[in-house]
CSV table of C-alpha atoms and ligand atoms in Angstrom, one decimal:
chain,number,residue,atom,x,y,z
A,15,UNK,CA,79.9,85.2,107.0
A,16,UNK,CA,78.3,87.7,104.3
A,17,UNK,CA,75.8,85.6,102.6
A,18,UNK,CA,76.1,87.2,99.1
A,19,UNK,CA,80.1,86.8,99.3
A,20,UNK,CA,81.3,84.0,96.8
A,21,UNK,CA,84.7,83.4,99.1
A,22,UNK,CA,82.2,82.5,102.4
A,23,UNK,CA,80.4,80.0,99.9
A,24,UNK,CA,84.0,78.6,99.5
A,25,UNK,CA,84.1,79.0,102.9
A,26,UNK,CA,81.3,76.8,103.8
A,27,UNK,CA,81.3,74.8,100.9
A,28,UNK,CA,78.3,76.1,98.6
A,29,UNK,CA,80.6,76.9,96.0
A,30,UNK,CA,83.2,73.7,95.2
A,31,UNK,CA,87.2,74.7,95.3
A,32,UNK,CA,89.5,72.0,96.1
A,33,UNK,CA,91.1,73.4,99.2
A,34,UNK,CA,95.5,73.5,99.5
A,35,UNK,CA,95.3,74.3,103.2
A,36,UNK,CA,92.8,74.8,105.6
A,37,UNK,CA,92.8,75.1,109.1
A,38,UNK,CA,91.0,77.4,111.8
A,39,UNK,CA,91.6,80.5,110.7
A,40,UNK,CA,92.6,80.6,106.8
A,41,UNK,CA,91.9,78.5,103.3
A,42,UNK,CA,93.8,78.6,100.6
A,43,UNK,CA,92.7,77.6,96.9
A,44,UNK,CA,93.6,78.0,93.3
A,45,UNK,CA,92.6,80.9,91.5
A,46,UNK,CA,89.9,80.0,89.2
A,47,UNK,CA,91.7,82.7,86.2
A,48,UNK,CA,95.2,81.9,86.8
A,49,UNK,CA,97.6,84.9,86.0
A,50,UNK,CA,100.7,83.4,86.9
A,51,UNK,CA,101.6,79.5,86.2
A,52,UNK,CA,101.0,79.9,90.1
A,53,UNK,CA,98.2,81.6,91.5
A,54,UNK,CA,96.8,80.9,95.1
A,55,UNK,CA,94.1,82.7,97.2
A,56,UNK,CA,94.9,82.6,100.8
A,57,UNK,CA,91.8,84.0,103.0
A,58,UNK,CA,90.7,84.5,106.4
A,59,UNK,CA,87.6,82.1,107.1
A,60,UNK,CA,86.4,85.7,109.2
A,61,UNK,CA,84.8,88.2,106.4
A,62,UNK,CA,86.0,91.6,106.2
A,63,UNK,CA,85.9,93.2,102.8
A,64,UNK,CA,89.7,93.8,102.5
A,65,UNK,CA,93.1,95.2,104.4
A,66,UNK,CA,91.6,98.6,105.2
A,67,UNK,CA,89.1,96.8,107.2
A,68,UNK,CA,91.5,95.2,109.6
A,69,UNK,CA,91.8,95.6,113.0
A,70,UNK,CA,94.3,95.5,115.8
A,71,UNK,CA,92.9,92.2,116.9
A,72,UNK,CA,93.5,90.5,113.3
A,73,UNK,CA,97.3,91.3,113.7
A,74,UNK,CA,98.2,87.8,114.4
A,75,UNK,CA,95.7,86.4,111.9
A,76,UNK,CA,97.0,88.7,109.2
A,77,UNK,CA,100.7,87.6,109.9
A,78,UNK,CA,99.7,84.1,109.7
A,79,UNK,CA,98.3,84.9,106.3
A,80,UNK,CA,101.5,86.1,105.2
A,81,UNK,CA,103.4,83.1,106.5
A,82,UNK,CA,101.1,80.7,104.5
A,83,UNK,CA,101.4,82.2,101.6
A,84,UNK,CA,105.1,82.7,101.4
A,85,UNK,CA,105.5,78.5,102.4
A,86,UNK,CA,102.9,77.8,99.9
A,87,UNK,CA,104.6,79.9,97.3
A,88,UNK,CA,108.3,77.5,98.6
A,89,UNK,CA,106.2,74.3,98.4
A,90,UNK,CA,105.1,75.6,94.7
A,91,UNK,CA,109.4,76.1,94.0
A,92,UNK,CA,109.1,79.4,93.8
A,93,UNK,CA,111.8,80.2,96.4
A,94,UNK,CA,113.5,82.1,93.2
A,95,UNK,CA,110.9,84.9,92.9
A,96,UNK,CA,107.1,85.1,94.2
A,97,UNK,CA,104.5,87.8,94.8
A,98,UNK,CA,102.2,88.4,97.5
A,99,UNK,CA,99.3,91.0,96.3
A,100,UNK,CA,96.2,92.3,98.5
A,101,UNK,CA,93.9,94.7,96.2
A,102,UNK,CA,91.9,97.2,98.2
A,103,UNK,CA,89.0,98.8,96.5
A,104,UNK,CA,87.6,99.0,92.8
A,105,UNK,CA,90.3,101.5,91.6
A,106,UNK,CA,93.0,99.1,92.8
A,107,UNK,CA,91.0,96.3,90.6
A,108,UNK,CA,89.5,94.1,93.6
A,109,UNK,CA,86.5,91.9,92.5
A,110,UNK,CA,85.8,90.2,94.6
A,111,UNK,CA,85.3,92.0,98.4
A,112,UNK,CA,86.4,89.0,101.3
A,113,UNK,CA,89.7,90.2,102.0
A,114,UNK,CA,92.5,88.1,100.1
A,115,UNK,CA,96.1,87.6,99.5
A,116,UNK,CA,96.9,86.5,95.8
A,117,UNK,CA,100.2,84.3,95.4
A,118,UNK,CA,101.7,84.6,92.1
A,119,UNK,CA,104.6,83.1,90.3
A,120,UNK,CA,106.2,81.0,88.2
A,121,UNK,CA,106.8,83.8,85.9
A,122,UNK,CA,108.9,87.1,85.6
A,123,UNK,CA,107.2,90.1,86.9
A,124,UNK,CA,107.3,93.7,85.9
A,125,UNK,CA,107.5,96.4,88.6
A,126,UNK,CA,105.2,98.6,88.7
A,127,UNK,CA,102.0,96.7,88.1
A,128,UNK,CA,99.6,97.7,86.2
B,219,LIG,P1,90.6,90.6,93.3
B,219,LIG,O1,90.5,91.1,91.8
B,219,LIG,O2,89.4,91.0,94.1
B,219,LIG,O3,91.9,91.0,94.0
B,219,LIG,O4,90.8,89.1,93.1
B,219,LIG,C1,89.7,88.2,93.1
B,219,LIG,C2,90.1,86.9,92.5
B,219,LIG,O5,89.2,85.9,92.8
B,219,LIG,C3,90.3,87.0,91.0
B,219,LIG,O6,91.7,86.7,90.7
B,219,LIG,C4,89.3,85.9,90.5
B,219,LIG,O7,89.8,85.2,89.4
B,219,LIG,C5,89.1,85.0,91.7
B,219,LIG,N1,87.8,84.4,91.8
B,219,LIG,C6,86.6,84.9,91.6
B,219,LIG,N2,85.6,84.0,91.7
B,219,LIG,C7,86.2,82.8,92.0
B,219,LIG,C8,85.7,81.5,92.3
B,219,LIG,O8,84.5,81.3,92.3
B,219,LIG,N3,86.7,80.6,92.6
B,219,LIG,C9,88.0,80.8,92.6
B,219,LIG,N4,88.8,79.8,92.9
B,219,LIG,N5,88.5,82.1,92.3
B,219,LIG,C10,87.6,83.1,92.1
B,220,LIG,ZN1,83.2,86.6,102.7
């Protein structure tokens, strides 16, 4: 818990954001700018500031991450096409520093992004 880190108010419920899935380990929610007709935060409830901070013993966390967001991206109908994005760092246009996997779709996308 970082106590300047608007995902840990999620988190623990200082900041209101009607929840998709929670459990144990990971929350998901909608994004509150929505760039895609779909798009989902899924999060670890543990802080780390993003991917370059995980370790070997958040393996099994990180793959369950992945898991939820590709069944919440099937429960959205998006079986057709979805994307999974993690942004590390400024220059790769993350914000907001509590590591986080965006789920977008519901649109075409363009390869590469921007
Ligand atoms: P990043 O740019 O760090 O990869 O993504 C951060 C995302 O968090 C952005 O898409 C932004 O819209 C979203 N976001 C920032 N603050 C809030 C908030 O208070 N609530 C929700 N639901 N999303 C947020
Ligand atoms: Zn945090």
């Amino acid at each position: 818990m970082s106590q300047e880190c608007i995902f840990c108010k999620i988190i623990n419920g200082d900041i209101p954001a009607k929840l998709i899935y929670e459990d144990d380990d990971v929350v998901a929610f909608n994004d509150i700018s929505p760039q895609a007709p779909t798009h989902i935060l899924v999060i670890p409830r543990k802080h780390m500031a993003g991917p370059a901070e995980v370790t070997q013993a958040d393996e099994t966390l990180m793959g369950k991450l992945v898991k939820l967001g590709a069944d919440l991206a099937k429960e959205a109908g998006l079986a057709d096409g979805f994307r999974l994005v993690m942004n590390n760092g400024e220059r790769a246009g993350q914000t907001v520093f509590h590591l986080h996997m965006h789920v977008l779709g519901g649109r075409n996308m363009t390869w590469p992004p921007g």
